[in-house]
Amino acid sequence: MLQHSSIRPELKETSSKLIQDLMLASMQGDSCLKKAEQWADASSTLLGDLVIDDTQAMHQVAPFVVDEQYFYLYRYWKLEQRLATQIQRLKQQNIEPVDIIAFEHLLEDPFQKAALTMVASQTLNIITGGPGTGKTYTLARIIAVLNQAIPDLRVAMAAPTGKAAQRMKEALQGSLNDPKLNQMGLISDRLKNQDTLTIHRLLGLGNQATPRFHQKQPLAYDVIVIDEASMLDLNLATLLLEAVPEHCRLILLGDANQLASVDVGSVLADLQQVQMLKDNHVNLVTSRRFRDGALIGDMAKFIQAQHDSNVQTEKLLSAFEQQIVHAGELKPIALSQSMDDVIQLEYLPEKIQASALKDYYQKLSWGFQSYFSALAQYIEQDYAETAIAEVLSAFDRYRILTAIRHGVFGLQQLNFEMQKTLLSQVSNVIPQGDWYIGRPVMMTYNDYQLGLSNGDIGVCFKHRSQAHQFEVFFPSLNKWVPATRLPKSIQTAFALTIHKSQGSEFNHTAVVLDQAATKLLSQELIYTAITRAKSVVSLLVSPEAFAQSLRIKTTRSSGLSNKMNKISLI
């Protein structure tokens, strides 16, 4: 690229460094670089005809764009521009308001009431809040009111991953079956059976990443709800908003304290920084899941309260132990519906002896004991289909979360060790190649022929009709797929990366962070990991890695909020 540009030879080394910095930033999720001091006013000199400014970029294409203090790859500048245009369109759009006076009693919390008022009168709606603040509860009542006011209401419910869509469906059905709503006749049978989709399926994204629905062929809904909106990357958010039709209410639900998307962008966090959208955003603050004194809620608050990135490890960990839980050893925990929160903390030594690893793996396997027992019952009952529901339920109670893929506490090794434990503890489980009864698996890409999406999780059982074959059930889709049709790249899923756990919820999570993970850690990562748990969090962590996760807050570079703040609305 540089060889064929107009850059002066003596500047090519500096120009190459600038491009490398931009590429690295995009790999880390930044859509742009904020101008560094050493090249603040010299990008055009450094890059010659490879760079254009934002005015030129409206009419022509070049590898790089400078927009005020931001330096972009053209692709991400264009995506931000397209997304900003769609946000402006939705913000400006007038919609027929819904009279909610007769339904205000459905919500008592003032913030939840404010969310209902907002959605009743606006097209673009952002509802945020931490775990247990009632996002789904509030949404169910909002949908019930809209369903009463708008004849034949067409609703789409979607989330970025299959697991998040499944959890959304379960939570929403629970809220829609509220006796109060049904006694008032606000919930139709159609709403009770409302399906949830991945955003990819909603948009009809095919193998070529070309959506079936877009600006010229918009979606045909009156309300579109997107859960786990913190996972929206810049590209997917742009495609989604471009497909929202005129006079349709868009509701984005999420928790901006969680991890941002895996790909470029931090759309939900950016939108909350836009001054013109303050009337389009309600943040729910009253947590009912984490009551006062609930340890997981207290830990989430502890994470959010850390603002000093230079605090010493010893001081930070001492504060954590005084306020949350003292370090000790992990113990088996018996789960029950009425149990109080439990947090366990065990520190890993700086150097781990090979002989000690077996003990750590055993401790991490304790959470799967009910799963192993359910599998044994399934086999003892001659592979009865009636036993499958308990196997799936037991598996979903516990998960191991890690930040890295490789190493003794990386994703691959943890899955291998849990697999060994299952095969040693559950009789009559005989592997055939990679497959065996009880193997949990996760898709790592979208397979449109199979109808499976990246993140969909299933469990392997004996084939229901063909002896000596295996079949995988995907609960989020209520779908069986022969194991022979699944890709070799499918991953075993006793353990998940914390990124892949977003949108999931378990009774008990074990979070493993060793020194190899230190450079990847952040408050958003540990917050996401611990808030996947409803009752129990077991922390097996290196002290330095754990401290790093508590004190470092990640802020992605983005020009989206700047673009929006510059727009003058009618």
Coordinates of C-alpha atoms in Angstrom, one line a residue:
M1 CA 0.0 0.0 0.0
L2 CA 2.7 2.5 1.0
Q3 CA 4.9 1.6 -2.0
H4 CA 2.3 3.0 -4.4
S5 CA 1.3 6.1 -2.5
S6 CA 2.5 9.7 -2.6
I7 CA 4.2 9.5 0.9
R8 CA 7.7 10.9 1.0
P9 CA 10.3 8.1 1.5
E10 CA 11.6 9.6 4.7
L11 CA 8.1 9.4 6.3
K12 CA 7.3 5.8 5.3
E13 CA 8.6 4.3 8.6
T14 CA 6.4 6.7 10.7
S15 CA 3.5 6.1 8.4
S16 CA 3.9 2.3 8.7
K17 CA 3.9 2.6 12.5
L18 CA 0.7 4.7 12.4
I19 CA -1.1 2.1 10.2
Q20 CA 0.1 -0.7 12.5
D21 CA -1.3 1.2 15.5
L22 CA -4.7 1.6 13.8
M23 CA -4.8 -2.1 12.8
L24 CA -4.0 -3.2 16.4
A25 CA -6.6 -0.9 17.8
S26 CA -9.3 -2.4 15.5
M27 CA -8.3 -5.9 16.6
Q28 CA -8.9 -4.7 20.2
G29 CA -12.4 -3.5 19.3
D30 CA -11.7 0.2 18.7
S31 CA -13.3 1.7 15.7
C32 CA -10.7 4.5 15.5
L33 CA -7.6 6.0 17.0
K34 CA -7.7 9.3 18.8
K35 CA -4.9 11.4 17.3
A36 CA -1.6 10.9 19.0
E37 CA 0.4 13.9 19.8
Q38 CA 3.3 13.0 17.5
W39 CA 1.1 13.1 14.4
A40 CA -1.9 15.1 15.5
D41 CA -1.8 17.6 12.6
A42 CA 0.3 15.6 10.1
S43 CA -1.8 12.6 9.0
S44 CA -2.2 13.9 5.5
T45 CA 1.6 14.5 5.3
L46 CA 2.3 11.1 6.7
L47 CA -0.2 9.1 4.5
G48 CA -0.5 11.3 1.4
D49 CA -3.3 10.3 -0.9
L50 CA -4.1 7.3 1.3
V51 CA -6.1 9.5 3.7
I52 CA -9.1 11.8 3.2
D53 CA -11.1 13.9 5.6
D54 CA -14.7 13.3 6.6
T55 CA -16.1 15.8 4.1
Q56 CA -14.3 14.0 1.2
A57 CA -15.3 10.6 2.7
M58 CA -18.9 11.5 2.0
H59 CA -18.2 11.3 -1.7
Q60 CA -15.2 9.1 -2.2
V61 CA -13.4 6.1 -0.8
A62 CA -9.8 5.9 0.5
P63 CA -8.1 3.5 2.9
F64 CA -8.1 6.0 5.8
V65 CA -10.3 8.8 7.1
V66 CA -9.5 11.7 9.5
D67 CA -12.6 13.0 11.2
E68 CA -11.7 15.8 13.7
Q69 CA -9.5 14.2 16.3
Y70 CA -10.2 10.6 15.2
F71 CA -8.3 8.5 12.6
Y72 CA -10.2 5.6 11.0
L73 CA -10.0 2.8 8.6
Y74 CA -12.6 3.8 6.0
R75 CA -14.8 0.8 6.7
Y76 CA -15.4 1.7 10.3
W77 CA -15.8 5.5 9.6
K78 CA -18.5 4.5 7.1
L79 CA -20.3 2.1 9.5
E80 CA -20.3 4.8 12.2
Q81 CA -21.7 7.3 9.7
R82 CA -24.4 4.9 8.6
L83 CA -25.4 4.1 12.2
A84 CA -25.5 7.7 13.2
T85 CA -27.8 8.4 10.3
Q86 CA -30.2 5.6 11.4
I87 CA -30.1 6.8 15.0
Q88 CA -31.0 10.3 13.8
R89 CA -33.8 8.8 11.6
L90 CA -35.4 7.0 14.6
K91 CA -34.9 9.9 16.9
Q92 CA -36.7 12.3 14.6
Q93 CA -39.5 9.9 13.7
N94 CA -43.0 10.7 15.1
I95 CA -45.0 7.8 16.3
E96 CA -48.6 7.5 17.4
P97 CA -48.4 7.7 21.3
V98 CA -50.1 5.1 23.4
D99 CA -52.3 6.2 26.3
I100 CA -50.9 4.5 29.4
I101 CA -53.0 6.1 32.1
A102 CA -55.1 3.0 32.7
F103 CA -52.0 0.9 33.0
E104 CA -49.6 2.9 35.2
H105 CA -50.5 0.7 38.2
L106 CA -48.8 -2.2 36.5
L107 CA -45.4 -0.9 37.5
E108 CA -44.5 0.6 40.9
D109 CA -40.8 1.4 40.5
P110 CA -40.4 5.0 39.2
F111 CA -37.7 4.0 36.8
Q112 CA -39.8 1.2 35.4
K113 CA -42.7 3.6 35.0
A114 CA -40.4 6.0 33.2
A115 CA -39.5 3.2 30.8
L116 CA -43.2 2.5 30.0
T117 CA -43.8 6.2 29.4
M118 CA -40.8 6.4 27.1
V119 CA -41.7 3.5 24.9
A120 CA -45.4 4.7 24.8
S121 CA -44.4 7.8 23.0
Q122 CA -41.0 7.2 21.2
T123 CA -39.5 5.1 18.4
L124 CA -36.0 4.7 19.8
N125 CA -35.8 3.3 23.4
I126 CA -32.8 2.3 25.4
I127 CA -33.5 0.5 28.7
T128 CA -30.4 -0.4 30.8
G129 CA -29.8 -1.9 34.2
G130 CA -27.8 -4.4 36.1
P131 CA -28.9 -8.0 37.0
G132 CA -32.2 -8.2 38.8
T133 CA -33.3 -4.6 38.1
G134 CA -36.4 -6.0 36.2
K135 CA -35.5 -5.3 32.5
T136 CA -37.5 -8.4 31.4
Y137 CA -40.3 -7.8 34.0
T138 CA -40.7 -4.2 32.7
L139 CA -40.5 -5.3 29.1
A140 CA -43.3 -7.8 29.6
R141 CA -45.6 -5.0 30.9
I142 CA -44.6 -2.6 28.2
I143 CA -45.4 -5.3 25.5
A144 CA -48.7 -6.1 27.3
V145 CA -49.8 -2.4 27.2
L146 CA -48.8 -2.0 23.6
N147 CA -50.6 -5.2 22.7
Q148 CA -53.8 -3.8 24.3
A149 CA -53.4 -0.5 22.4
I150 CA -52.3 -1.6 19.0
P151 CA -54.5 -4.1 17.2
D152 CA -52.7 -7.2 15.8
L153 CA -49.4 -6.1 17.3
R154 CA -46.4 -7.6 15.5
V155 CA -43.5 -8.1 17.8
A156 CA -39.9 -9.4 17.1
M157 CA -37.7 -10.5 20.0
A158 CA -34.0 -11.1 19.3
A159 CA -30.6 -11.3 21.0
P160 CA -27.0 -11.5 19.6
T161 CA -26.5 -15.2 20.4
G162 CA -28.6 -18.3 20.5
K163 CA -28.1 -18.8 24.2
A164 CA -29.1 -15.2 25.0
A165 CA -32.2 -15.7 22.8
Q166 CA -33.1 -18.8 24.7
R167 CA -32.7 -17.1 28.1
M168 CA -34.7 -14.2 26.9
K169 CA -37.5 -16.5 25.8
E170 CA -37.6 -18.3 29.2
A171 CA -37.5 -15.1 31.2
L172 CA -40.1 -13.4 29.0
Q173 CA -42.5 -16.3 29.2
G174 CA -42.2 -16.3 32.9
S175 CA -43.1 -12.6 33.1
L176 CA -45.9 -12.8 30.5
N177 CA -47.6 -15.6 32.6
D178 CA -47.9 -13.1 35.5
P179 CA -51.5 -13.7 36.9
K180 CA -52.0 -9.9 37.1
L181 CA -51.5 -9.4 33.4
N182 CA -53.6 -12.4 32.5
Q183 CA -56.5 -11.4 34.8
M184 CA -56.6 -8.1 33.0
G185 CA -56.7 -9.9 29.6
L186 CA -53.6 -8.1 28.4
I187 CA -51.7 -11.2 27.2
S188 CA -52.8 -13.0 24.0
D189 CA -52.0 -16.7 23.4
R190 CA -49.8 -15.4 20.5
L191 CA -47.7 -13.4 22.9
K192 CA -47.4 -16.2 25.4
N193 CA -45.9 -18.3 22.6
Q194 CA -43.7 -15.5 21.4
D195 CA -40.6 -16.8 19.8
T196 CA -37.1 -15.3 20.1
L197 CA -34.4 -15.3 17.5
T198 CA -30.8 -14.4 17.0
I199 CA -30.3 -11.0 15.3
H200 CA -28.7 -12.9 12.4
R201 CA -31.9 -15.0 11.9
L202 CA -34.1 -11.9 12.4
L203 CA -32.2 -10.1 9.6
G204 CA -31.9 -13.2 7.4
L205 CA -28.1 -12.9 7.3
G206 CA -26.8 -15.6 5.0
N207 CA -23.3 -17.1 4.4
Q208 CA -22.2 -14.0 2.4
A209 CA -23.2 -11.7 5.4
T210 CA -25.8 -10.0 3.2
P211 CA -29.1 -9.5 5.1
R212 CA -32.4 -10.4 3.6
F213 CA -33.9 -7.4 5.4
H214 CA -32.4 -3.9 5.0
Q215 CA -33.2 -0.3 4.2
K216 CA -35.0 -1.1 0.9
Q217 CA -36.6 -4.3 2.4
P218 CA -37.3 -3.5 6.0
L219 CA -38.6 -5.8 8.7
A220 CA -42.4 -6.1 9.0
Y221 CA -42.9 -5.4 12.8
D222 CA -44.5 -2.8 15.0
V223 CA -42.0 -3.5 17.9
I224 CA -38.5 -4.9 17.8
V225 CA -36.8 -5.8 21.0
I226 CA -33.1 -6.6 21.3
D227 CA -31.9 -8.1 24.5
E228 CA -28.2 -8.1 25.6
A229 CA -27.6 -5.0 23.6
S230 CA -24.1 -4.5 25.1
M231 CA -23.0 -7.3 22.7
L232 CA -24.0 -5.3 19.6
D233 CA -21.0 -4.6 17.5
L234 CA -20.8 -1.7 15.0
N235 CA -21.6 -3.7 11.9
L236 CA -24.5 -5.7 13.4
A237 CA -26.0 -2.6 15.0
T238 CA -25.8 -0.8 11.7
L239 CA -27.5 -3.6 9.7
L240 CA -30.2 -3.9 12.4
L241 CA -31.1 -0.2 12.6
E242 CA -31.2 0.0 8.8
A243 CA -33.8 -2.7 8.7
V244 CA -36.1 -1.1 11.3
P245 CA -39.2 0.1 9.4
E246 CA -40.9 3.4 9.7
H247 CA -43.3 3.8 12.7
C248 CA -41.7 0.8 14.5
R249 CA -40.7 1.0 18.1
L250 CA -37.1 -0.3 18.7
I251 CA -36.3 -1.3 22.3
L252 CA -32.7 -2.0 23.2
L253 CA -32.2 -3.8 26.6
G254 CA -28.8 -4.3 28.2
D255 CA -26.2 -3.7 30.9
A256 CA -23.4 -1.4 29.8
N257 CA -21.2 -2.6 32.6
Q258 CA -20.8 -5.9 30.9
L259 CA -18.3 -6.7 28.2
A260 CA -18.6 -4.9 24.9
S261 CA -19.0 -6.8 21.7
V262 CA -16.3 -9.2 20.5
D263 CA -16.0 -7.3 17.3
V264 CA -15.4 -3.6 16.7
G265 CA -17.6 -1.2 18.6
S266 CA -19.3 -0.5 21.9
V267 CA -22.6 0.7 20.6
L268 CA -24.7 0.5 23.8
A269 CA -22.1 2.4 25.9
D270 CA -21.7 5.0 23.1
L271 CA -25.4 5.7 22.9
Q272 CA -25.6 6.4 26.6
Q273 CA -23.0 9.2 26.1
V274 CA -25.1 11.0 23.5
Q275 CA -26.7 14.1 24.9
M276 CA -29.5 14.2 22.4
L277 CA -30.6 10.7 23.4
K278 CA -31.1 11.4 27.1
D279 CA -34.9 11.3 26.7
N280 CA -34.5 8.0 24.9
H281 CA -32.7 6.2 27.8
V282 CA -33.9 4.9 31.1
N283 CA -31.6 3.2 33.5
L284 CA -33.2 0.8 36.0
V285 CA -31.4 0.9 39.3
T286 CA -33.4 -1.1 41.9
S287 CA -32.1 -4.7 42.0
R288 CA -34.5 -7.4 43.2
R289 CA -32.2 -10.3 42.3
F290 CA -29.4 -9.0 44.5
R291 CA -31.1 -7.8 47.7
D292 CA -29.1 -5.8 50.3
G293 CA -26.5 -8.0 51.7
A294 CA -26.5 -10.5 48.8
L295 CA -22.9 -11.3 48.1
I296 CA -22.9 -11.4 44.3
G297 CA -24.7 -8.0 44.2
D298 CA -22.2 -6.6 46.7
M299 CA -19.3 -7.9 44.6
A300 CA -20.8 -6.3 41.5
K301 CA -21.0 -3.0 43.4
F302 CA -17.4 -3.4 44.6
I303 CA -16.2 -3.8 41.1
Q304 CA -18.1 -0.7 39.9
A305 CA -16.7 1.3 42.8
Q306 CA -13.1 0.8 41.8
H307 CA -11.7 3.9 40.0
D308 CA -8.0 3.9 40.9
S309 CA -6.1 1.9 38.3
N310 CA -2.9 2.4 40.2
V311 CA -4.0 1.0 43.6
Q312 CA -1.6 -1.6 44.9
T313 CA -2.6 -5.3 44.6
E314 CA -2.3 -5.9 48.4
K315 CA -4.5 -3.0 49.3
L316 CA -7.1 -3.9 46.7
L317 CA -7.3 -7.5 47.7
S318 CA -7.4 -6.7 51.4
A319 CA -10.4 -4.4 50.8
F320 CA -12.1 -7.1 48.8
E321 CA -11.6 -9.7 51.5
Q322 CA -12.8 -7.3 54.2
Q323 CA -15.9 -6.3 52.3
I324 CA -16.9 -9.4 50.3
V325 CA -15.2 -12.7 51.3
H326 CA -12.0 -14.0 52.9
A327 CA -9.7 -16.2 50.9
G328 CA -9.7 -19.9 51.7
E329 CA -10.2 -23.1 49.7
L330 CA -13.0 -24.0 47.3
K331 CA -15.6 -26.4 48.8
P332 CA -18.5 -28.4 47.2
I333 CA -21.7 -26.4 47.4
A334 CA -25.1 -28.0 47.5
L335 CA -27.6 -25.8 45.5
S336 CA -31.1 -25.1 46.7
Q337 CA -33.8 -22.7 45.6
S338 CA -33.9 -20.7 48.8
M339 CA -30.2 -20.5 49.5
D340 CA -28.3 -17.3 50.2
D341 CA -25.6 -16.2 47.9
V342 CA -22.2 -17.8 48.3
I343 CA -18.9 -16.5 47.0
Q344 CA -15.8 -18.7 47.5
L345 CA -12.2 -17.4 46.9
E346 CA -9.1 -19.4 46.5
Y347 CA -5.8 -18.0 45.4
L348 CA -3.5 -19.8 43.0
P349 CA 0.2 -19.9 43.9
E350 CA 2.7 -18.0 41.7
K351 CA 4.2 -21.3 40.5
I352 CA 1.8 -24.3 40.2
Q353 CA 3.3 -27.7 40.6
A354 CA 2.1 -30.3 38.2
S355 CA 1.0 -32.5 41.1
A356 CA -1.3 -29.7 42.4
L357 CA -3.2 -29.3 39.1
K358 CA -5.1 -32.5 39.6
D359 CA -6.6 -31.2 42.8
Y360 CA -7.6 -27.9 41.2
Y361 CA -9.3 -29.7 38.3
Q362 CA -11.1 -31.9 40.8
K363 CA -12.4 -28.9 42.7
L364 CA -13.6 -27.4 39.4
S365 CA -15.5 -30.7 38.6
W366 CA -17.5 -30.6 41.8
G367 CA -20.1 -28.4 40.2
F368 CA -20.8 -31.0 37.6
Q369 CA -21.6 -33.8 40.0
S370 CA -25.4 -33.4 39.6
Y371 CA -24.9 -33.5 35.8
F372 CA -22.9 -36.7 36.0
S373 CA -25.6 -38.2 38.2
A374 CA -28.3 -37.2 35.8
L375 CA -26.4 -38.8 32.9
A376 CA -25.9 -42.0 34.9
Q377 CA -29.7 -42.1 35.5
Y378 CA -30.4 -41.5 31.8
I379 CA -28.1 -44.5 30.9
E380 CA -29.5 -46.7 33.7
Q381 CA -33.0 -46.0 32.4
D382 CA -32.0 -47.4 29.0
Y383 CA -31.6 -43.9 27.5
A384 CA -35.2 -42.9 28.3
E385 CA -36.2 -39.7 26.6
T386 CA -38.1 -38.8 29.8
A387 CA -34.7 -38.5 31.5
I388 CA -33.3 -36.0 29.0
A389 CA -34.9 -32.9 30.6
E390 CA -33.1 -33.5 33.9
V391 CA -29.8 -34.0 32.2
L392 CA -30.2 -30.6 30.4
S393 CA -31.4 -28.9 33.6
A394 CA -28.4 -30.3 35.6
F395 CA -26.0 -29.2 33.0
D396 CA -27.3 -25.6 32.9
R397 CA -26.8 -25.2 36.7
Y398 CA -23.0 -24.9 36.5
R399 CA -20.3 -23.7 34.2
I400 CA -16.6 -22.9 34.4
L401 CA -15.6 -19.6 32.9
T402 CA -12.1 -18.6 31.9
A403 CA -10.5 -15.6 30.1
I404 CA -8.1 -17.5 27.9
R405 CA -8.0 -20.5 25.4
H406 CA -4.6 -22.0 26.1
G407 CA -2.6 -23.0 29.1
V408 CA -3.3 -25.1 32.2
F409 CA -6.4 -23.1 33.0
G410 CA -7.3 -22.2 29.4
L411 CA -10.5 -23.3 27.7
Q412 CA -9.1 -26.3 25.9
Q413 CA -7.4 -27.8 28.9
L414 CA -10.4 -27.2 31.2
N415 CA -12.7 -28.9 28.8
F416 CA -10.3 -31.8 28.4
E417 CA -10.1 -32.3 32.1
M418 CA -13.8 -32.2 32.7
Q419 CA -14.3 -34.7 29.8
K420 CA -11.8 -37.0 31.5
T421 CA -13.7 -36.7 34.8
L422 CA -17.0 -37.5 33.1
L423 CA -15.6 -40.6 31.3
S424 CA -14.1 -41.8 34.6
Q425 CA -17.2 -41.2 36.8
V426 CA -20.1 -42.2 34.5
S427 CA -20.2 -45.9 33.6
N428 CA -21.0 -47.1 30.1
V429 CA -20.0 -43.9 28.4
I430 CA -17.9 -45.1 25.5
P431 CA -16.5 -42.4 23.1
Q432 CA -16.6 -42.9 19.4
G433 CA -14.1 -40.5 18.0
D434 CA -14.9 -37.1 19.5
W435 CA -18.4 -38.0 20.5
Y436 CA -19.8 -39.5 23.7
I437 CA -23.0 -39.4 25.7
G438 CA -23.1 -36.2 27.7
R439 CA -20.6 -34.2 25.6
P440 CA -21.8 -30.6 25.7
V441 CA -20.9 -28.7 22.6
M442 CA -21.0 -25.1 21.3
M443 CA -21.2 -23.8 17.7
T444 CA -18.3 -21.4 16.9
Y445 CA -19.8 -20.0 13.7
N446 CA -23.2 -19.6 11.9
D447 CA -24.2 -22.6 9.9
Y448 CA -27.3 -21.6 7.9
Q449 CA -27.8 -25.0 6.4
L450 CA -28.1 -26.6 9.8
G451 CA -29.9 -23.6 11.2
L452 CA -27.4 -23.2 14.0
S453 CA -25.8 -20.0 15.1
N454 CA -22.5 -19.1 16.7
G455 CA -22.9 -19.7 20.5
D456 CA -25.7 -22.3 20.3
I457 CA -25.1 -25.0 22.9
G458 CA -26.3 -28.6 22.8
V459 CA -25.8 -31.9 24.6
C460 CA -25.0 -35.2 23.0
F461 CA -27.3 -38.2 23.6
K462 CA -27.8 -41.6 22.1
H463 CA -29.6 -41.4 18.8
R464 CA -33.3 -41.9 19.4
S465 CA -33.8 -44.2 16.4
Q466 CA -30.4 -45.4 15.2
A467 CA -28.3 -47.7 17.3
H468 CA -24.7 -46.9 17.8
Q469 CA -25.2 -43.3 16.6
F470 CA -25.2 -40.0 18.5
E471 CA -27.6 -37.1 18.3
V472 CA -27.2 -33.6 19.8
F473 CA -30.1 -31.7 21.3
F474 CA -30.0 -27.8 21.2
P475 CA -32.5 -26.6 23.8
S476 CA -32.5 -23.0 22.5
L477 CA -33.9 -24.2 19.2
N478 CA -35.7 -27.3 20.5
K479 CA -33.8 -29.1 17.8
W480 CA -32.1 -32.4 17.3
V481 CA -29.1 -32.7 15.0
P482 CA -27.2 -35.9 14.2
A483 CA -23.6 -35.7 15.5
T484 CA -22.3 -36.7 12.2
R485 CA -23.7 -33.6 10.6
L486 CA -22.0 -31.2 13.0
P487 CA -18.6 -29.6 12.1
K488 CA -15.3 -31.0 13.5
S489 CA -14.6 -27.5 14.8
I490 CA -17.5 -27.6 17.2
Q491 CA -16.2 -27.0 20.8
T492 CA -16.7 -29.0 23.9
A493 CA -18.5 -26.7 26.4
F494 CA -18.0 -27.7 30.0
A495 CA -16.0 -24.4 30.2
L496 CA -16.7 -21.2 28.3
T497 CA -14.7 -18.1 27.7
I498 CA -16.3 -15.2 29.7
H499 CA -17.0 -13.5 26.4
K500 CA -19.0 -16.5 25.2
S501 CA -20.9 -16.7 28.5
Q502 CA -22.7 -13.4 27.9
G503 CA -26.4 -13.8 27.7
S504 CA -26.2 -17.0 29.8
E505 CA -27.2 -17.6 33.5
F506 CA -26.3 -20.4 35.8
N507 CA -26.9 -21.2 39.4
H508 CA -23.2 -21.6 40.0
T509 CA -20.2 -20.3 38.1
A510 CA -16.5 -21.0 38.7
V511 CA -14.3 -18.2 37.5
V512 CA -10.7 -19.2 36.8
L513 CA -8.1 -16.5 36.2
D514 CA -4.4 -17.4 36.3
Q515 CA -1.4 -15.2 35.6
A516 CA -1.5 -16.0 31.9
A517 CA -4.8 -14.1 31.7
T518 CA -3.5 -10.9 33.3
K519 CA -3.2 -8.8 30.1
L520 CA -6.7 -9.6 29.0
L521 CA -8.5 -8.7 32.2
S522 CA -10.8 -5.8 33.1
Q523 CA -13.7 -4.8 35.3
E524 CA -16.1 -5.5 32.5
L525 CA -14.8 -9.1 32.2
I526 CA -15.0 -10.0 35.9
Y527 CA -18.4 -8.2 36.3
T528 CA -19.8 -10.2 33.3
A529 CA -18.4 -13.5 34.8
I530 CA -19.8 -13.1 38.3
T531 CA -23.2 -11.8 37.2
R532 CA -23.7 -15.0 35.2
A533 CA -24.4 -16.7 38.6
K534 CA -27.7 -16.6 40.4
S535 CA -26.5 -18.1 43.7
V536 CA -22.8 -19.2 43.8
V537 CA -19.5 -17.9 42.5
S538 CA -16.3 -19.8 43.0
L539 CA -13.2 -17.8 42.3
L540 CA -10.0 -19.7 41.6
V541 CA -7.6 -16.9 40.8
S542 CA -4.1 -15.6 40.7
P543 CA -3.9 -12.7 43.2
E544 CA -2.3 -10.4 40.6
A545 CA -4.7 -11.4 37.8
F546 CA -7.7 -10.9 40.1
A547 CA -6.5 -7.5 41.2
Q548 CA -6.0 -6.5 37.6
S549 CA -9.5 -7.5 36.8
L550 CA -10.8 -5.3 39.6
R551 CA -8.9 -2.1 38.9
I552 CA -8.7 -1.8 35.1
K553 CA -11.7 -0.4 33.2
T554 CA -11.8 -0.8 29.5
T555 CA -12.8 2.1 27.3
R556 CA -13.0 1.6 23.6
S557 CA -12.1 4.4 21.2
S558 CA -15.1 5.3 19.1
G559 CA -16.3 8.4 17.3
L560 CA -20.0 7.4 17.3
S561 CA -21.1 9.6 20.2
N562 CA -19.1 12.5 18.8
K563 CA -20.8 12.1 15.5
M564 CA -24.2 12.0 17.2
N565 CA -23.5 15.0 19.4
K566 CA -22.6 17.0 16.2
I567 CA -25.9 16.2 14.5
S568 CA -28.4 19.0 14.7
L569 CA -31.9 17.5 15.0
I570 CA -35.1 19.1 13.7

